Amino acid sequence: MIAQSEIIIPEYSLDRDCTTLSRHVLQQLNSFSADAQDLSAIMSRIALAGKLISRRLSRAGLMEDVLGFTGDSNIQGESVKKMDIYANEVFISVFKQSGLICRLASEEMEKPYYIPENCPIGRYTLLYDPIDGSSNVDINLNVGSIFAIRQQEGEDFDGKATDLLQDGSKQIAAGYILYGPATVLVYTIGQGVHSFFLDPSLGEFILAQENIKIPDHGSVYSVNEGNFWQWNDSLRDYIRYVHRHEGYTGRYSGALVGDIHRILMQGGVFLYPGTTDQPEGKLRLLYETAPIAFIMEQAGGKASTGTTRILDIVPEKIHQRTPAILGSKKDVQLVESFIQDKGE
Ligand code: P6P
């Protein structure tokens, strides 16, 4: 029998295992107000969605009718994966009866989904990309979910959700879930960037890192060089620069969340510039580049279109796209310098 005095439990490990996402949000806000409780509950629901999607992804290869395409195209004109639909429905399901949310705006839905009147209605809107990088799903490579929370402003009688067409400063919370070897949730509510790892044995996201700071410079540049001849000269000049100078390495997974997480942790720059086919770029502002921009800036990095701060952009439509230069401050500034030198 071991005497109580001989049992040494590192307080840190116990305390950390008890620092769940909902508790961390309340600690961040240093408040138990109704708003703080709502935001904490919203983050818990997002975590639940992440667990459900992570579980489905881990079993996808062994189940019928989980992988592959639905045969339909979404509002973006992209072929829809079965996993896109599943994940989109998961977020709706975890929030439908929560009483926290009034609308969900998703990459997969042309118009926002309004919580039905027979359900409790909340004051927040969830903007999300349910599965980012779904081309990776069928080959078991990393994918992610991206989310942002905004408070409904005014009445949305016409169902056009025009109050969502505001700049990124209206985001109350933002982040992503990376479904990789581990499932990691990274979020900010404007007080730093924090990461949580899903502990499958607990079924909880447990605090891993607080106040993550992106290095001012990193060796990684992350871009689809297959678009090289579709870019402006300035971007081609930047790529020629990193090809010719020591100390740069290319990393590109085809899934924004995985590429951005590498850059958040190790530094560098992610680029999705405009092309001749898509002058505004491919990534969507409200549920891709604005949430990631919030994370980048809160971690001490930078997020621009090459000429404009992404968080300053006021969209004209919900699915508006923006070019994106995201990452370490010095690396983003270097890309911007090539663009500004050419006056593009
Ligand atoms: P491309 C995935 O479809 C996505 O929206 C981002 O996750 C990713 O960074 C980008 O598109 C990849 O696009 O044209 O390089 O395949």
Short mmCIF file of C-alpha atoms and ligand atoms in Angstrom, two decimals:
data_model
loop_
_atom_site.label_atom_id
_atom_site.label_comp_id
_atom_site.label_asym_id
_atom_site.label_seq_id
_atom_site.Cartn_x
_atom_site.Cartn_y
_atom_site.Cartn_z
CA MET A 1 0.00 0.00 0.00
CA ILE A 2 1.57 3.33 -1.04
CA ALA A 3 1.17 6.09 1.56
CA GLN A 4 -0.67 9.18 0.29
CA SER A 5 2.47 11.25 0.96
CA GLU A 6 4.47 9.02 -1.42
CA ILE A 7 2.08 9.54 -4.35
CA ILE A 8 3.55 12.29 -6.48
CA ILE A 9 1.11 13.49 -9.10
CA PRO A 10 2.59 16.35 -11.13
CA GLU A 11 -0.01 19.04 -10.51
CA TYR A 12 0.67 20.42 -13.98
CA SER A 13 -0.43 17.24 -15.77
CA LEU A 14 -3.65 17.00 -13.76
CA ASP A 15 -4.39 20.66 -14.06
CA ARG A 16 -3.67 20.61 -17.77
CA ASP A 17 -5.86 17.56 -18.29
CA CYS A 18 -8.63 19.53 -16.64
CA THR A 19 -8.08 22.62 -18.81
CA THR A 20 -10.80 21.88 -21.31
CA LEU A 21 -11.75 24.28 -24.07
CA SER A 22 -14.84 25.60 -22.31
CA ARG A 23 -12.90 26.28 -19.10
CA HIS A 24 -10.13 27.99 -21.08
CA VAL A 25 -12.58 30.35 -22.80
CA LEU A 26 -13.97 31.43 -19.42
CA GLN A 27 -10.44 31.90 -18.09
CA GLN A 28 -9.59 34.00 -21.15
CA LEU A 29 -12.65 36.20 -20.61
CA ASN A 30 -12.12 36.20 -16.85
CA SER A 31 -15.87 36.30 -16.58
CA PHE A 32 -18.92 34.12 -15.97
CA SER A 33 -21.29 36.57 -17.63
CA ALA A 34 -24.03 35.36 -19.96
CA ASP A 35 -21.96 36.37 -23.00
CA ALA A 36 -18.91 34.54 -21.64
CA GLN A 37 -20.98 31.43 -20.92
CA ASP A 38 -22.47 31.60 -24.43
CA LEU A 39 -19.05 31.84 -26.09
CA SER A 40 -17.72 29.02 -23.93
CA ALA A 41 -20.71 26.87 -24.89
CA ILE A 42 -20.25 27.71 -28.58
CA MET A 43 -16.61 26.62 -28.48
CA SER A 44 -17.67 23.40 -26.76
CA ARG A 45 -20.14 22.72 -29.55
CA ILE A 46 -17.45 23.36 -32.15
CA ALA A 47 -15.26 20.89 -30.27
CA LEU A 48 -18.11 18.35 -30.38
CA ALA A 49 -18.37 18.83 -34.15
CA GLY A 50 -14.62 18.28 -34.40
CA LYS A 51 -14.86 15.03 -32.44
CA LEU A 52 -17.68 13.73 -34.64
CA ILE A 53 -15.84 14.60 -37.85
CA SER A 54 -12.54 13.21 -36.53
CA ARG A 55 -14.27 9.94 -35.63
CA ARG A 56 -15.84 9.67 -39.10
CA LEU A 57 -12.54 10.40 -40.85
CA SER A 58 -10.70 7.79 -38.78
CA ARG A 59 -13.21 5.12 -39.82
CA ALA A 60 -13.90 6.38 -43.37
CA GLY A 61 -11.79 3.77 -45.09
CA LEU A 62 -13.66 0.94 -43.36
CA MET A 63 -17.21 2.20 -43.91
CA GLU A 64 -19.57 2.17 -46.86
CA ASP A 65 -20.63 5.38 -48.55
CA VAL A 66 -18.32 7.76 -46.65
CA LEU A 67 -15.62 8.51 -49.20
CA GLY A 68 -15.91 9.71 -52.75
CA PHE A 69 -18.06 12.26 -54.52
CA THR A 70 -21.79 12.88 -54.25
CA GLY A 71 -22.01 13.69 -57.96
CA ASP A 72 -23.18 17.24 -57.20
CA SER A 73 -21.41 20.61 -57.38
CA ASN A 74 -21.61 23.31 -54.68
CA ILE A 75 -22.12 27.06 -54.97
CA GLN A 76 -18.38 27.34 -55.59
CA GLY A 77 -18.72 25.15 -58.67
CA GLU A 78 -16.62 22.48 -56.94
CA SER A 79 -17.42 18.75 -56.95
CA VAL A 80 -18.84 17.85 -53.56
CA LYS A 81 -17.39 15.03 -51.46
CA LYS A 82 -19.69 12.90 -49.27
CA MET A 83 -17.55 14.00 -46.34
CA ASP A 84 -18.27 17.68 -47.17
CA ILE A 85 -22.00 17.03 -46.76
CA TYR A 86 -21.57 14.95 -43.61
CA ALA A 87 -19.38 17.57 -41.95
CA ASN A 88 -21.71 20.38 -42.99
CA GLU A 89 -24.63 18.53 -41.40
CA VAL A 90 -22.61 17.83 -38.23
CA PHE A 91 -22.18 21.54 -37.52
CA ILE A 92 -25.91 22.15 -38.12
CA SER A 93 -26.83 19.26 -35.84
CA VAL A 94 -24.61 20.25 -32.92
CA PHE A 95 -25.97 23.82 -32.97
CA LYS A 96 -29.63 23.29 -33.95
CA GLN A 97 -30.94 22.77 -30.39
CA SER A 98 -28.21 24.79 -28.65
CA GLY A 99 -30.09 28.08 -28.38
CA LEU A 100 -26.75 29.78 -29.16
CA ILE A 101 -26.87 30.27 -32.91
CA CYS A 102 -29.35 31.93 -35.26
CA ARG A 103 -27.63 31.16 -38.58
CA LEU A 104 -24.92 29.02 -40.08
CA ALA A 105 -23.13 30.24 -43.24
CA SER A 106 -21.07 27.56 -44.93
CA GLU A 107 -18.93 27.09 -48.00
CA GLU A 108 -21.28 24.21 -48.85
CA MET A 109 -24.54 26.22 -48.73
CA GLU A 110 -25.51 28.97 -51.18
CA LYS A 111 -27.60 30.72 -48.50
CA PRO A 112 -27.18 30.61 -44.72
CA TYR A 113 -29.10 27.95 -42.82
CA TYR A 114 -31.52 29.61 -40.39
CA ILE A 115 -32.26 27.78 -37.16
CA PRO A 116 -35.94 26.70 -37.45
CA GLU A 117 -38.49 28.64 -35.39
CA ASN A 118 -39.40 25.50 -33.41
CA CYS A 119 -35.82 25.47 -32.06
CA PRO A 120 -34.28 27.90 -29.54
CA ILE A 121 -32.69 30.82 -31.42
CA GLY A 122 -29.41 32.42 -30.34
CA ARG A 123 -27.66 35.68 -31.20
CA TYR A 124 -24.55 34.36 -32.93
CA THR A 125 -23.72 33.27 -36.46
CA LEU A 126 -21.32 30.45 -37.27
CA LEU A 127 -19.37 30.89 -40.51
CA TYR A 128 -17.51 27.74 -41.47
CA ASP A 129 -15.79 25.60 -44.03
CA PRO A 130 -16.80 22.16 -42.77
CA ILE A 131 -14.09 20.22 -44.58
CA ASP A 132 -11.25 22.33 -45.94
CA GLY A 133 -9.05 20.45 -48.39
CA SER A 134 -11.56 17.69 -49.09
CA SER A 135 -9.48 16.55 -52.08
CA ASN A 136 -7.25 14.96 -49.41
CA VAL A 137 -10.05 12.98 -47.73
CA ASP A 138 -10.00 9.91 -49.99
CA ILE A 139 -6.22 9.54 -49.67
CA ASN A 140 -6.10 9.91 -45.88
CA LEU A 141 -4.11 13.14 -45.89
CA ASN A 142 -4.75 16.03 -43.54
CA VAL A 143 -7.93 18.07 -43.86
CA GLY A 144 -9.46 20.69 -41.60
CA SER A 145 -12.51 22.66 -40.54
CA ILE A 146 -12.35 26.45 -40.36
CA PHE A 147 -14.76 28.53 -38.26
CA ALA A 148 -15.58 32.08 -37.24
CA ILE A 149 -18.22 33.42 -34.86
CA ARG A 150 -19.97 36.76 -35.38
CA GLN A 151 -22.82 38.32 -33.41
CA GLN A 152 -26.00 39.02 -35.35
CA GLU A 153 -26.48 42.77 -35.77
CA GLY A 154 -29.95 44.20 -36.30
CA GLU A 155 -32.79 42.13 -37.74
CA ASP A 156 -32.36 39.79 -40.69
CA PHE A 157 -35.96 39.96 -41.88
CA ASP A 158 -35.14 39.45 -45.58
CA GLY A 159 -32.97 36.40 -44.97
CA LYS A 160 -30.07 37.96 -46.85
CA ALA A 161 -27.79 38.10 -43.78
CA THR A 162 -26.44 41.45 -44.96
CA ASP A 163 -25.06 42.13 -41.46
CA LEU A 164 -22.45 39.44 -42.22
CA LEU A 165 -21.03 41.72 -44.94
CA GLN A 166 -18.71 43.50 -42.52
CA ASP A 167 -14.96 43.49 -42.00
CA GLY A 168 -13.04 40.89 -40.03
CA SER A 169 -13.00 42.97 -36.86
CA LYS A 170 -16.55 41.72 -36.32
CA GLN A 171 -15.25 38.20 -35.65
CA ILE A 172 -15.70 37.40 -31.96
CA ALA A 173 -13.87 34.07 -32.24
CA ALA A 174 -12.11 32.18 -35.01
CA GLY A 175 -9.97 29.15 -35.55
CA TYR A 176 -9.59 25.79 -37.15
CA ILE A 177 -9.58 22.07 -36.43
CA LEU A 178 -6.76 20.09 -38.06
CA TYR A 179 -7.54 16.40 -38.64
CA GLY A 180 -4.04 14.93 -38.82
CA PRO A 181 -2.19 12.21 -36.90
CA ALA A 182 -3.78 14.00 -33.94
CA THR A 183 -6.85 16.20 -34.05
CA VAL A 184 -5.87 19.73 -33.02
CA LEU A 185 -8.15 22.69 -32.38
CA VAL A 186 -6.58 26.15 -32.62
CA TYR A 187 -8.63 29.22 -31.66
CA THR A 188 -8.56 32.85 -30.68
CA ILE A 189 -11.10 35.17 -29.11
CA GLY A 190 -8.75 38.09 -29.54
CA GLN A 191 -6.54 37.24 -26.55
CA GLY A 192 -3.82 35.19 -28.18
CA VAL A 193 -3.82 31.89 -30.05
CA HIS A 194 -4.16 28.60 -28.19
CA SER A 195 -4.05 24.95 -29.23
CA PHE A 196 -5.88 21.93 -27.87
CA PHE A 197 -5.21 18.28 -28.70
CA LEU A 198 -8.06 15.78 -28.75
CA ASP A 199 -7.30 13.07 -26.20
CA PRO A 200 -9.32 10.10 -27.53
CA SER A 201 -9.04 8.32 -24.19
CA LEU A 202 -10.84 11.25 -22.52
CA GLY A 203 -12.92 12.36 -25.49
CA GLU A 204 -11.81 15.90 -24.63
CA PHE A 205 -9.72 18.60 -26.28
CA ILE A 206 -6.94 19.30 -23.77
CA LEU A 207 -4.84 22.46 -23.66
CA ALA A 208 -1.48 21.98 -25.36
CA GLN A 209 -0.09 25.45 -26.01
CA GLU A 210 -1.13 28.96 -24.94
CA ASN A 211 -0.27 32.25 -26.64
CA ILE A 212 1.36 30.67 -29.67
CA LYS A 213 3.63 33.16 -31.45
CA ILE A 214 4.52 32.71 -35.12
CA PRO A 215 8.26 33.25 -35.83
CA ASP A 216 8.96 36.55 -37.58
CA HIS A 217 10.53 34.56 -40.43
CA GLY A 218 10.50 30.93 -41.55
CA SER A 219 11.99 28.91 -44.39
CA VAL A 220 8.67 27.59 -45.71
CA TYR A 221 6.85 29.08 -48.67
CA SER A 222 3.57 27.28 -49.38
CA VAL A 223 1.98 27.80 -52.79
CA ASN A 224 0.63 25.80 -55.72
CA GLU A 225 3.38 26.46 -58.27
CA GLY A 226 1.22 24.79 -60.90
CA ASN A 227 -0.43 28.21 -61.23
CA PHE A 228 2.91 29.93 -61.92
CA TRP A 229 2.05 31.17 -65.43
CA GLN A 230 -1.37 32.41 -64.28
CA TRP A 231 0.12 34.85 -61.75
CA ASN A 232 1.17 38.49 -62.11
CA ASP A 233 4.85 39.09 -62.89
CA SER A 234 5.45 40.20 -59.27
CA LEU A 235 4.50 36.78 -57.87
CA ARG A 236 6.66 35.05 -60.47
CA ASP A 237 9.55 37.31 -59.47
CA TYR A 238 8.99 36.37 -55.79
CA ILE A 239 9.06 32.64 -56.66
CA ARG A 240 12.26 33.13 -58.69
CA TYR A 241 13.74 34.90 -55.63
CA VAL A 242 13.02 32.02 -53.22
CA HIS A 243 14.29 29.53 -55.83
CA ARG A 244 17.59 31.37 -56.12
CA HIS A 245 18.22 32.20 -52.45
CA GLU A 246 19.40 29.73 -49.83
CA GLY A 247 17.19 29.00 -46.87
CA TYR A 248 13.79 28.50 -48.51
CA THR A 249 11.84 25.27 -48.89
CA GLY A 250 8.49 24.58 -50.53
CA ARG A 251 5.73 22.76 -48.65
CA TYR A 252 2.18 22.49 -50.05
CA SER A 253 -0.47 19.94 -49.02
CA GLY A 254 -3.50 21.19 -50.97
CA ALA A 255 -5.30 21.83 -47.66
CA LEU A 256 -5.10 25.33 -46.22
CA VAL A 257 -5.45 24.26 -42.57
CA GLY A 258 -2.48 21.88 -42.64
CA ASP A 259 -0.27 24.34 -44.52
CA ILE A 260 -1.23 27.21 -42.22
CA HIS A 261 -0.67 25.14 -39.04
CA ARG A 262 2.87 24.33 -40.19
CA ILE A 263 3.48 28.04 -40.77
CA LEU A 264 1.92 29.06 -37.44
CA MET A 265 4.23 26.66 -35.61
CA GLN A 266 7.44 27.02 -37.67
CA GLY A 267 7.10 30.29 -39.60
CA GLY A 268 6.99 31.01 -43.32
CA VAL A 269 4.33 32.18 -45.74
CA PHE A 270 1.27 30.71 -47.46
CA LEU A 271 0.18 32.21 -50.75
CA TYR A 272 -2.95 31.81 -52.81
CA PRO A 273 -2.71 34.76 -55.24
CA GLY A 274 -5.18 35.76 -57.89
CA THR A 275 -4.79 33.98 -61.21
CA THR A 276 -5.91 34.77 -64.74
CA ASP A 277 -8.75 32.26 -64.20
CA GLN A 278 -9.64 33.57 -60.70
CA PRO A 279 -8.31 37.15 -60.33
CA GLU A 280 -9.82 37.33 -56.80
CA GLY A 281 -8.06 34.10 -55.82
CA LYS A 282 -9.70 30.85 -54.76
CA LEU A 283 -10.06 31.19 -50.98
CA ARG A 284 -13.26 32.59 -49.51
CA LEU A 285 -13.08 35.58 -47.17
CA LEU A 286 -15.78 35.04 -44.55
CA TYR A 287 -15.00 31.43 -43.64
CA GLU A 288 -11.43 30.89 -44.83
CA THR A 289 -9.11 33.89 -45.10
CA ALA A 290 -10.71 36.14 -42.45
CA PRO A 291 -10.64 33.50 -39.66
CA ILE A 292 -7.07 32.53 -40.58
CA ALA A 293 -6.11 36.22 -40.73
CA PHE A 294 -7.47 36.67 -37.18
CA ILE A 295 -5.31 33.75 -36.02
CA MET A 296 -2.22 35.01 -37.88
CA GLU A 297 -2.44 38.54 -36.46
CA GLN A 298 -3.18 37.31 -32.93
CA ALA A 299 -0.04 35.15 -33.18
CA GLY A 300 2.04 38.15 -34.31
CA GLY A 301 1.93 37.38 -38.01
CA LYS A 302 0.41 39.16 -40.99
CA ALA A 303 -2.45 38.51 -43.42
CA SER A 304 -2.99 40.52 -46.59
CA THR A 305 -4.14 40.21 -50.17
CA GLY A 306 -0.70 41.51 -51.13
CA THR A 307 -1.95 45.09 -51.00
CA THR A 308 -4.78 45.16 -48.42
CA ARG A 309 -5.03 43.87 -44.81
CA ILE A 310 -7.49 40.98 -45.02
CA LEU A 311 -9.27 41.94 -41.77
CA ASP A 312 -10.10 45.35 -43.28
CA ILE A 313 -11.96 43.94 -46.28
CA VAL A 314 -15.73 44.50 -46.36
CA PRO A 315 -17.26 41.76 -48.55
CA GLU A 316 -20.06 42.48 -51.02
CA LYS A 317 -21.31 38.89 -50.95
CA ILE A 318 -21.12 35.96 -48.57
CA HIS A 319 -18.96 33.73 -50.79
CA GLN A 320 -16.56 36.50 -51.85
CA ARG A 321 -13.02 35.34 -52.56
CA THR A 322 -9.75 37.14 -51.78
CA PRO A 323 -6.12 36.62 -52.74
CA ALA A 324 -4.21 35.54 -49.62
CA ILE A 325 -0.66 36.08 -48.37
CA LEU A 326 -0.61 34.66 -44.81
CA GLY A 327 2.13 33.99 -42.28
CA SER A 328 5.29 35.40 -40.70
CA LYS A 329 5.44 39.17 -40.70
CA LYS A 330 8.78 39.44 -42.55
CA ASP A 331 7.84 36.82 -45.14
CA VAL A 332 4.48 38.41 -45.92
CA GLN A 333 6.20 41.81 -46.15
CA LEU A 334 8.73 40.37 -48.62
CA VAL A 335 5.91 39.15 -50.91
CA GLU A 336 4.16 42.53 -50.57
CA SER A 337 7.41 44.31 -51.54
CA PHE A 338 7.52 42.42 -54.86
CA ILE A 339 3.88 43.34 -55.54
CA GLN A 340 4.36 46.99 -54.59
CA ASP A 341 7.60 47.27 -56.59
CA LYS A 342 5.62 46.29 -59.69
CA GLY A 343 2.75 48.58 -58.71
CA GLU A 344 0.36 45.59 -59.05
P1 P6P B 1 -5.46 24.21 -55.27
C1 P6P B 1 -9.05 23.35 -50.69
O1 P6P B 1 -9.93 23.13 -51.80
C2 P6P B 1 -8.70 24.81 -50.68
O2 P6P B 1 -9.84 25.58 -50.51
C3 P6P B 1 -7.67 25.09 -49.60
O3 P6P B 1 -7.80 24.25 -48.52
C4 P6P B 1 -6.35 24.86 -50.30
O4 P6P B 1 -5.31 25.66 -49.78
C5 P6P B 1 -6.66 25.25 -51.74
O5 P6P B 1 -8.07 25.14 -51.92
C6 P6P B 1 -5.97 24.33 -52.72
O6 P6P B 1 -6.28 24.79 -54.01
O7 P6P B 1 -5.94 25.05 -56.44
O8 P6P B 1 -3.98 24.42 -55.00
O9 P6P B 1 -5.82 22.74 -55.37
#
